[in-house]
Coordinates of C-alpha atoms in Angstrom, one line a residue:
X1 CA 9.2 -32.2 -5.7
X2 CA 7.2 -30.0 -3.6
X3 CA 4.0 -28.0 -4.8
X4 CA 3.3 -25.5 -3.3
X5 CA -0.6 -24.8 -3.4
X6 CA -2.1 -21.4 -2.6
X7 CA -5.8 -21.1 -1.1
X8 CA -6.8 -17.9 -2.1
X9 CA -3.9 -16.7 -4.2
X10 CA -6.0 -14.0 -5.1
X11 CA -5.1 -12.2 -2.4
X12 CA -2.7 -9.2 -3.0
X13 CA -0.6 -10.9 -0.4
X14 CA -0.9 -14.1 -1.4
X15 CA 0.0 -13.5 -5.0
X16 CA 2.6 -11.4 -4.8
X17 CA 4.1 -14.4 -2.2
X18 CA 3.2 -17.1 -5.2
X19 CA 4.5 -14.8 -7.9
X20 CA 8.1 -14.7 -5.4
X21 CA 8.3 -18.5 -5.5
X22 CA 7.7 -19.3 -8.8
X23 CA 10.6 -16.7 -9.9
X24 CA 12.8 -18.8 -7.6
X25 CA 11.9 -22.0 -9.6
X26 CA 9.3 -23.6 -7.3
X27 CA 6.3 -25.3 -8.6
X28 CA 3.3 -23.3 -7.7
X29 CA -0.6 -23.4 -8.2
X30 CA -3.3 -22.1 -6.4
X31 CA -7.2 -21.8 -6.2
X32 CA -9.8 -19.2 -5.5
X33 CA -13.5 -17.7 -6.2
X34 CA -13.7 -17.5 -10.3
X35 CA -14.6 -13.5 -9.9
X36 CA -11.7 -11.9 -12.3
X37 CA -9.1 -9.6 -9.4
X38 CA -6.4 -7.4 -11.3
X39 CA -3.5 -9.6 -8.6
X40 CA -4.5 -12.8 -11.0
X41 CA -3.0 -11.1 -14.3
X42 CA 0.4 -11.2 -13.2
X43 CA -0.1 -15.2 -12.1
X44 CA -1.6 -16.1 -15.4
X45 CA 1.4 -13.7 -17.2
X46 CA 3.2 -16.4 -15.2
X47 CA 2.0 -19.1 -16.0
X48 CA 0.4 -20.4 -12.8
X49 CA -2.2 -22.6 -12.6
X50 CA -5.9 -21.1 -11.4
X51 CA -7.6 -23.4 -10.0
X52 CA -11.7 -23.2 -8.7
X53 CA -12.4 -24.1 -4.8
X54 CA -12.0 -27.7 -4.7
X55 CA -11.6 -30.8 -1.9
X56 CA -9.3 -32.7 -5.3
X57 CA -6.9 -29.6 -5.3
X58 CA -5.7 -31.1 -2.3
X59 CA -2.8 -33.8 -2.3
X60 CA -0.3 -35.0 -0.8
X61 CA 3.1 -33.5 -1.8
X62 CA 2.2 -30.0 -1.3
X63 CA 3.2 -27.3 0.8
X64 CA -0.4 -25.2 1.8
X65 CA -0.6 -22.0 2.3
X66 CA -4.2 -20.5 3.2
X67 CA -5.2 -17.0 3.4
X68 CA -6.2 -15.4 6.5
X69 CA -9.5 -14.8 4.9
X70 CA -10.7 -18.5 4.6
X71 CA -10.5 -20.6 7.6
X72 CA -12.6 -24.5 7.7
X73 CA -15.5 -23.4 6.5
X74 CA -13.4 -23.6 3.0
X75 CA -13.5 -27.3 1.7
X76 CA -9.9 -27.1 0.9
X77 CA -8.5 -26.5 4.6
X78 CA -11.3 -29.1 5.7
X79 CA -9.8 -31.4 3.1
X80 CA -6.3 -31.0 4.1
X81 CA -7.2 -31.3 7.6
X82 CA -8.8 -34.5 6.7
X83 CA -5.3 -35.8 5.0
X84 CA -3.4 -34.5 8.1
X85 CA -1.8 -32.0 5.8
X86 CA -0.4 -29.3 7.6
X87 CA -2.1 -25.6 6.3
X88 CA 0.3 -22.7 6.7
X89 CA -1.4 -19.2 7.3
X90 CA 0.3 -16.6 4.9
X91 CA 1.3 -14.6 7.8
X92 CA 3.1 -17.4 9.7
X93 CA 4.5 -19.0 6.1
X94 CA 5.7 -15.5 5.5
X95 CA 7.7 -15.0 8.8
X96 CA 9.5 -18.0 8.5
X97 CA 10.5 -17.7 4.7
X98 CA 12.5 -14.0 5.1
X99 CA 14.5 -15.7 7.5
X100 CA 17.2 -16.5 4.8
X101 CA 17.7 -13.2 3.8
X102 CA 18.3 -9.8 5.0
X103 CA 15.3 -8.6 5.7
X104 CA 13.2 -5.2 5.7
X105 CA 9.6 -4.6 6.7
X106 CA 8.1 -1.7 5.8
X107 CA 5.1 -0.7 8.2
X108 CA 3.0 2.4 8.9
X109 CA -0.7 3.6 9.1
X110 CA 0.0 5.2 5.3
X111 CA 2.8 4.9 2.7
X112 CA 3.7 1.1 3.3
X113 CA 3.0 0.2 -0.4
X114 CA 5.0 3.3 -2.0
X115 CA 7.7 3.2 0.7
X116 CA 8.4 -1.1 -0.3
X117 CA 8.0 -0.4 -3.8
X118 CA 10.8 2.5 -4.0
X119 CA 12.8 0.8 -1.0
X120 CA 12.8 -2.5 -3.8
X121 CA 13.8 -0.5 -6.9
X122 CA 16.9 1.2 -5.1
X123 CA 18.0 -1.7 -2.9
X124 CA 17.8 -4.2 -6.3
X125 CA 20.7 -2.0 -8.7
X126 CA 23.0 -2.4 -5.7
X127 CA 22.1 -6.0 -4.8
X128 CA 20.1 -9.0 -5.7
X129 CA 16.7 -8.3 -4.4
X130 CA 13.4 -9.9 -3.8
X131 CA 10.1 -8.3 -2.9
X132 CA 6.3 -8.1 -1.9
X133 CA 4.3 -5.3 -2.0
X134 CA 0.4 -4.9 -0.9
X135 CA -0.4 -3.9 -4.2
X136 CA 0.1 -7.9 -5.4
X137 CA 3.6 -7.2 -7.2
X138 CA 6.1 -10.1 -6.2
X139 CA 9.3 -10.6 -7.6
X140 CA 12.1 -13.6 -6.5
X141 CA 15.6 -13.5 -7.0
X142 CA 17.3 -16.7 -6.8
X143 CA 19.9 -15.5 -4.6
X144 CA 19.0 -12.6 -3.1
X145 CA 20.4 -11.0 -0.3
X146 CA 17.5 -8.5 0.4
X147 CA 13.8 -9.6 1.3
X148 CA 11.8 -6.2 0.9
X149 CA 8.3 -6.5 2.3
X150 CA 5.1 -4.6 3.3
X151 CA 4.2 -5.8 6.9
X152 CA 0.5 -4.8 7.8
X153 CA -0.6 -3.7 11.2
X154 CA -4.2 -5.1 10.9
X155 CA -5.9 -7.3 13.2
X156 CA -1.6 -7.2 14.7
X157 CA -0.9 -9.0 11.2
X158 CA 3.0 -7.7 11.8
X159 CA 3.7 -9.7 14.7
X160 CA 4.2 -12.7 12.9
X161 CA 7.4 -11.2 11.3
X162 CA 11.2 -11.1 13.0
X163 CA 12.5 -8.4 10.4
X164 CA 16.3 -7.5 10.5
X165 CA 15.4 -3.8 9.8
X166 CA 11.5 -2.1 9.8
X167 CA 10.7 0.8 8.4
X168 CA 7.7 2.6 10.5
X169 CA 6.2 5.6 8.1
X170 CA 3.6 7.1 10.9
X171 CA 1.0 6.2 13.3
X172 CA -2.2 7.3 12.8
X173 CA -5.7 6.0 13.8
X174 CA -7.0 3.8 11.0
X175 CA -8.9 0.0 10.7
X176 CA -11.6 1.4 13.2
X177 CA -13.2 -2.1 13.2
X178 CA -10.0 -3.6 14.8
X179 CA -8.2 -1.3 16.3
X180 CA -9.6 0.7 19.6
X181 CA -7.7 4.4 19.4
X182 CA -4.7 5.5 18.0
X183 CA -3.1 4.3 21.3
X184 CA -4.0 0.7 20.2
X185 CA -2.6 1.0 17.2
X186 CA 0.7 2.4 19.1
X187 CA 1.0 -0.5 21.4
X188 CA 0.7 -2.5 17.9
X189 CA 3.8 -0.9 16.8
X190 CA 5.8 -1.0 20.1
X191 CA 5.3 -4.7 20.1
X192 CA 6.4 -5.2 16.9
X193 CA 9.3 -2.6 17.7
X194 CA 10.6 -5.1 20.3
X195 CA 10.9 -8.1 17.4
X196 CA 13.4 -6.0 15.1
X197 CA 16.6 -7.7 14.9
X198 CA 19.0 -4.7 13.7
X199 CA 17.3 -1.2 13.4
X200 CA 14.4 0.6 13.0
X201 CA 14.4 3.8 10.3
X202 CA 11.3 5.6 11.8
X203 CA 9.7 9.3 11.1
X204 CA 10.8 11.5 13.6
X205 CA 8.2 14.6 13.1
X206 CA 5.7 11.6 14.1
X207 CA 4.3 12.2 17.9
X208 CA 4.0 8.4 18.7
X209 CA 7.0 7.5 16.8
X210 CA 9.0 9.1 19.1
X211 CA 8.2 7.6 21.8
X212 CA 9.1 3.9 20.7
X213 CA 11.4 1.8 23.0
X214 CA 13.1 -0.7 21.5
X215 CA 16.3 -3.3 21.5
X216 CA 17.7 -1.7 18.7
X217 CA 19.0 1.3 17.2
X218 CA 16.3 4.1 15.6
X219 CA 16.8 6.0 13.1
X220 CA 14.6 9.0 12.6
X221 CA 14.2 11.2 9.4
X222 CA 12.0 14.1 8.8
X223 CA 11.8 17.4 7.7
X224 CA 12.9 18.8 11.7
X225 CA 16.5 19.3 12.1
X226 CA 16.7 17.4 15.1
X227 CA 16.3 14.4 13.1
X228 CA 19.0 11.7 12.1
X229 CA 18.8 12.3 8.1
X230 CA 16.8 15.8 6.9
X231 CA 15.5 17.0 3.9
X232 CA 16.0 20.8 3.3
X233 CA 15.9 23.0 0.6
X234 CA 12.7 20.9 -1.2
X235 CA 12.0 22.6 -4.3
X236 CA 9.5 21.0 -7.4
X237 CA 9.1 22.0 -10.7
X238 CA 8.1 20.0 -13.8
X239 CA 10.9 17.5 -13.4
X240 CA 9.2 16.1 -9.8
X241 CA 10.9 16.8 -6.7
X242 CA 14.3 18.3 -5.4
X243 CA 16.2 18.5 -1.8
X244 CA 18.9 18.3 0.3
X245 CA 19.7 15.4 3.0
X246 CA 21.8 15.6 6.1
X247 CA 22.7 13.0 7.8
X248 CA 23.5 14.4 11.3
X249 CA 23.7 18.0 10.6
X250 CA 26.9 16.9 7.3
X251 CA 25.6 17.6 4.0
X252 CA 25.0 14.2 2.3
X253 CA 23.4 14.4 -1.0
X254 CA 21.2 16.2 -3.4
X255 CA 18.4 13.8 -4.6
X256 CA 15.0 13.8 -6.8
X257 CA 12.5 12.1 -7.5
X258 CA 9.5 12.2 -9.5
X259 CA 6.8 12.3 -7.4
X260 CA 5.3 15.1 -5.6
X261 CA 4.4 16.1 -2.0
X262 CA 5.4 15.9 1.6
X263 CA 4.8 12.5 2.0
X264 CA 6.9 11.2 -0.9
X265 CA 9.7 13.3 0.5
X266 CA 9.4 11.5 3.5
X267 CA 9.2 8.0 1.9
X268 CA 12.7 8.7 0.1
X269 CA 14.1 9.7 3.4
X270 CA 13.0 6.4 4.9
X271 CA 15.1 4.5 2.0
X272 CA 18.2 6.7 2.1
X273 CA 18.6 6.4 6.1
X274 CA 18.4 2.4 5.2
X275 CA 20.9 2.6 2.3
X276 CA 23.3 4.8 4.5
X277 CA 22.9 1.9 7.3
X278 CA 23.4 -0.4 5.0
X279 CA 26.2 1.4 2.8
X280 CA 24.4 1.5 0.0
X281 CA 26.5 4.2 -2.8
X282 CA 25.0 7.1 -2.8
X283 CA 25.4 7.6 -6.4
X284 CA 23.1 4.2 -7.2
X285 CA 20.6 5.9 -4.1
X286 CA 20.0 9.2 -6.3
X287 CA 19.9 7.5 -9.4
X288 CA 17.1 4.7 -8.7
X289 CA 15.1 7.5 -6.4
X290 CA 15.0 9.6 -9.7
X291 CA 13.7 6.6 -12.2
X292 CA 10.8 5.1 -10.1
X293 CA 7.8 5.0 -11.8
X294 CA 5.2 4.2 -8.5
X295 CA 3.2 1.6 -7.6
X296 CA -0.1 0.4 -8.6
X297 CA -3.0 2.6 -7.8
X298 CA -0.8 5.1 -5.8
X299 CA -1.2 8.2 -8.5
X300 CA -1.7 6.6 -11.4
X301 CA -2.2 9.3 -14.2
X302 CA -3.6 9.1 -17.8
X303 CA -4.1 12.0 -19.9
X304 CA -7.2 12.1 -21.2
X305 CA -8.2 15.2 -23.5
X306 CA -7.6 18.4 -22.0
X307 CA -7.8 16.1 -18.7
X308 CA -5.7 14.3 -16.3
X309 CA -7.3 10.8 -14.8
X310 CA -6.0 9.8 -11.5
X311 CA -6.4 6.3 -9.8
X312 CA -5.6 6.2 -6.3
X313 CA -5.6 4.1 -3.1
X314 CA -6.3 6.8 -0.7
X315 CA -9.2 6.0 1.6
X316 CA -8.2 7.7 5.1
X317 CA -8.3 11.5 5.5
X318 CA -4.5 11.9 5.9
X319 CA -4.3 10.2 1.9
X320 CA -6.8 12.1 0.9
X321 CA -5.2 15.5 1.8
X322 CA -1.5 14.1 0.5
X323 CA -3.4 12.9 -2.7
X324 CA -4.8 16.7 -3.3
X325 CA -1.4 18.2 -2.0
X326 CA 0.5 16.2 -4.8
X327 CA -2.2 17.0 -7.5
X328 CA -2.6 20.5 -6.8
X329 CA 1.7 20.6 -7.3
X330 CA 2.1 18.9 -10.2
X331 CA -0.6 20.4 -12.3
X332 CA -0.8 24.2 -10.4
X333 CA -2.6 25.4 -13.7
X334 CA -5.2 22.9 -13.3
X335 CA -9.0 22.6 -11.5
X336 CA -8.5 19.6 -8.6
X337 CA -11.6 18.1 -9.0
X338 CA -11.9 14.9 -5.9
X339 CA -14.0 12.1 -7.0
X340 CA -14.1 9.8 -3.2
X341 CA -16.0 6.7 -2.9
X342 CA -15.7 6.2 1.2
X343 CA -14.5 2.8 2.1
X344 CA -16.7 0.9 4.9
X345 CA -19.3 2.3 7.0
X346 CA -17.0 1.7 10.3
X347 CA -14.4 3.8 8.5
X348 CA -16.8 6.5 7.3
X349 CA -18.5 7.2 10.4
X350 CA -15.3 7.5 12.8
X351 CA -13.6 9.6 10.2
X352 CA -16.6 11.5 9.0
X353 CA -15.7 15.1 9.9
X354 CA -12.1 14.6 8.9
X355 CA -12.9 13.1 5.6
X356 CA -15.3 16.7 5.2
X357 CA -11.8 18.8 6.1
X358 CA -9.5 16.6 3.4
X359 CA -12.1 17.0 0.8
X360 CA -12.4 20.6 1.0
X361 CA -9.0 21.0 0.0
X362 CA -9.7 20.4 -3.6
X363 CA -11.8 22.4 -5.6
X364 CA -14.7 20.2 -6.2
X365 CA -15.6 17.6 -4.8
X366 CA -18.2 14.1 -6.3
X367 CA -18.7 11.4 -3.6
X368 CA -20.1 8.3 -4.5
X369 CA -22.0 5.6 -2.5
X370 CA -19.9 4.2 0.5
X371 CA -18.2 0.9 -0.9
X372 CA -18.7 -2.1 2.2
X373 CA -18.5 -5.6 2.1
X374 CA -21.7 -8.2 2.8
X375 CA -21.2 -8.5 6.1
X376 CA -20.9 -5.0 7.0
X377 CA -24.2 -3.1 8.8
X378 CA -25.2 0.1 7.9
X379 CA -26.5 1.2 11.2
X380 CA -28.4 4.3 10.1
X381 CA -25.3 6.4 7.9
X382 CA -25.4 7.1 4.5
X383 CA -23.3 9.0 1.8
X384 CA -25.8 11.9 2.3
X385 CA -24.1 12.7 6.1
X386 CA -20.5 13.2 3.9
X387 CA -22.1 15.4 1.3
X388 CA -24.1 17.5 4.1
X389 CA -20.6 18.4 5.5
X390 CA -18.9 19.0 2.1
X391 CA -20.7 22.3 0.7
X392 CA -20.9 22.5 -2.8
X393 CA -20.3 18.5 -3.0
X394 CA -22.9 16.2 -4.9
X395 CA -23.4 12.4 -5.3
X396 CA -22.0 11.0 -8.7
X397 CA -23.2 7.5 -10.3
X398 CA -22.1 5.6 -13.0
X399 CA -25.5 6.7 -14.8
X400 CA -24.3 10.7 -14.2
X401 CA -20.6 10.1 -14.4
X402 CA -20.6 12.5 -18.0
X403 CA -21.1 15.5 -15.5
X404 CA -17.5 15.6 -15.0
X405 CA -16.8 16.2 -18.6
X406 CA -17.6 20.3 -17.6
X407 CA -14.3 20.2 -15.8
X408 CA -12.1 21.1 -19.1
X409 CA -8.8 22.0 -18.0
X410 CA -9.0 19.8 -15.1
X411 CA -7.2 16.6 -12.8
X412 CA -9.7 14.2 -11.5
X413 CA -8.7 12.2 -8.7
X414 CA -10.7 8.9 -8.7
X415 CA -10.0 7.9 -4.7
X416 CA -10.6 4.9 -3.0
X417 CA -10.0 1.2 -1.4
X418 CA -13.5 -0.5 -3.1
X419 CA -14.3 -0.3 -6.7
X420 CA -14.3 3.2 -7.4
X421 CA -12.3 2.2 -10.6
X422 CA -15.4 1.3 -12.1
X423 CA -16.5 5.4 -12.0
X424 CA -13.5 6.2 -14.2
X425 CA -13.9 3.4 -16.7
X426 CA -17.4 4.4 -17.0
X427 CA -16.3 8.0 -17.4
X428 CA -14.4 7.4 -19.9
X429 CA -16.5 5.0 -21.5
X430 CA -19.5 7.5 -22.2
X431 CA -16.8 10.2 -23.1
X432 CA -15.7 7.7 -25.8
X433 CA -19.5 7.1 -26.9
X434 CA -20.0 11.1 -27.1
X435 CA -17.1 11.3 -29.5
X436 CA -17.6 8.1 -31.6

């Protein structure tokens, strides 16, 4: 029987992809670096082999699938080479797998992770469902009927899918190490438009979205009236979100949801356009929109004391301000206090003024050091060209983390692509120390 063997299952890709396969009853194993990643606790709760880096890993009767990130400087893919093995890249492995199913990208400069995650939990009460989500949760149905995916637009990742439907959130200029303008990153999306096999559900009150030309039907929702499904009528209170759809100017359904914020409004519209394509009930539609409990690091709250701890992905100006937006909703009796670790220096210095104009929307703001990887230059930026632009703003370490403990009554967003985790577990490490 085939094995299929995973080089660099670490990846949130990549494990949520092995995680898929070994639900369906394949054999699966995989190898990485030994540093501990949070997308290997679902694999080892899995019981799936983790492997070190090795030329032995490499045999016969397998089925290889590399990460993008490693190429034949890894002694694995040099091995295999060696052996005449074929290595499949995720993306192309990927592409030809949702094939057998019905399947749905979900694409967009922000929102792909909570938009798969909620599309998954509705489409799966009305069908059997599989799914992979950025955020390296994978789950395989035997005989599904849906494939629910997140489909990246970096370095044109997306092109290496033919999706029967894609949902497209927004365009917006991101990935400034890639990408040229946001004009780039619009022809991205255009080519990718033209490989859809049944529909596109796209955001209508999005400028570039509007202008897509495709071979298929689109879809648009929004909050503008001249879109195909509309929300109206959005009220909150402490039971999350409520509103009204039409679906071409008809009344269709009242619906909430738990979460908070424009943007999550629009991510329910995207699923309920699909489901109304797709003839999903309506009833099952409001009722798995109302129980979904997020994603990984998209909002992720924990009391704490007087306190409310927030973990979150956001690390482009748009999230930032949707993060505050939600925050400043949910709790309206509460301080916002933004605690941003800026991801890259490529990112930091193309978005520096607008990162300045999200920030300011809370009511404090801590920034700590710009996360980047090895191979990343500097140039002549630091953290201190961010703080100069954010008055009242300060630089927070581990060592000083304790300052935020003045905030009483207070949310603190902990925001961030790199490790900025490690600021809340020391904050609430030293709080712990204080009171033992």
């Amino acid at each position: 029987m085939t094995v299929y063997h995973f080089i660099g299952i670490k990846g949130s890709g990549m494990s949520a992809l092995a995680q898929i396969l070994s639900d369906m009853q394949f054999d699966v194993q995989g190898s990485d670096v030994e540093k501990v990643f949070f997308t290997q606790k679902p694999l080892e709760k899995k019981g799936i082999p983790l492997l070190p880096f090795k030329k032995e890993n490499i045999r016969e009767n397998q089925t290889i699938i590399a990460s993008p990130a490693y190429n034949e400087e890894n002694e694995e893919i040099r091995e295999a080479n060696d052996q005449n093995i074929k290595v499949h890249q995720y993306p192309t492995f990927l592409g030809e797998f949702i094939q057998q199913f019905t399947s749905i990208a979900v694409t967009g400069s922000h929102g792909k992770t909570s938009t798969t995650g909620l599309m998954a939990h509705v489409l799966q009460d009305a069908k059997p469902t599989s799914y992979l989500i950025g955020d390296g949760t994978g789950k395989g149905e035997k005989e599904s009927e849906y494939f629910v995916f997140e489909a990246c637009e970096y370095r044109r990742h997306f092109l290496h899918y033919n999706p029967d439907y894609a949902i497209m959130t927004n365009i917006d200029f991101d990935h400034p190490d890639y990408f040229k303008d946001v004009n780039d990153v619009f022809q991205a999306f255009q080519e990718m438009a033209m490989q859809v096999n049944k529909a596109i559900i796209a955001c209508g009150d999005d400028e570039y979205l509007q202008k897509l030309n495709a071979q298929v039907p689109v879809l648009y929702y929004g909050l503008n009236e001249d879109n195909d499904f509309y929300a109206k009528d959005i009220k909150t209170d402490e039971e999350g979100t409520h509103f009204d759809v039409y679906v071409r100017s008809s009344f269709y359904g009242n619906f909430t949801i738990p979460g908070y914020g424009t943007h999550n409004v629009m991510n329910a519209l995207a699923v309920i356009a699909l489901c109304h394509y797709e003839q999903v009930e309506l009833e099952v539609v409001q009722k798995q929109l109302n129980t979904f409990e997020g994603v990984k690091r998209r909002f992720s709250e924990k009391e704490f004391g007087s306190q409310v701890l927030i973990d979150d992905y956001a690390h482009h100006p748009t999230e930032i301000s949707a993060t505050i937006e939600s925050a400043k909703q949910k709790y309206p009796n509460k301080e916002v206090v933004a605690i941003f670790q800026p991801h890259t220096f490529t990112r930091t210095k193309t978005f520096l003024d607008e990162f300045a104009e999200s920030l300011k929307l809370a009511d404090r703001v801590y920034l700590c050091d710009i996360f980047s990887s090895a191979r990343e230059q500097s140039g002549d930026l630091t953290i201190d060209d961010l703080i100069e632009r954010v008055p009242g703003s300060e630089l927070i370490k581990e060592e000083t983390i304790q300052h935020l403990l003045k905030h009483e009554n207070a949310v603190l967003l902990f925001m961030g692509a790199g490790d900025v985790q490690k600021f809340q577990a020391a904050y609430e490490q030293s709080v712990e120390k204080e009171g033992a």
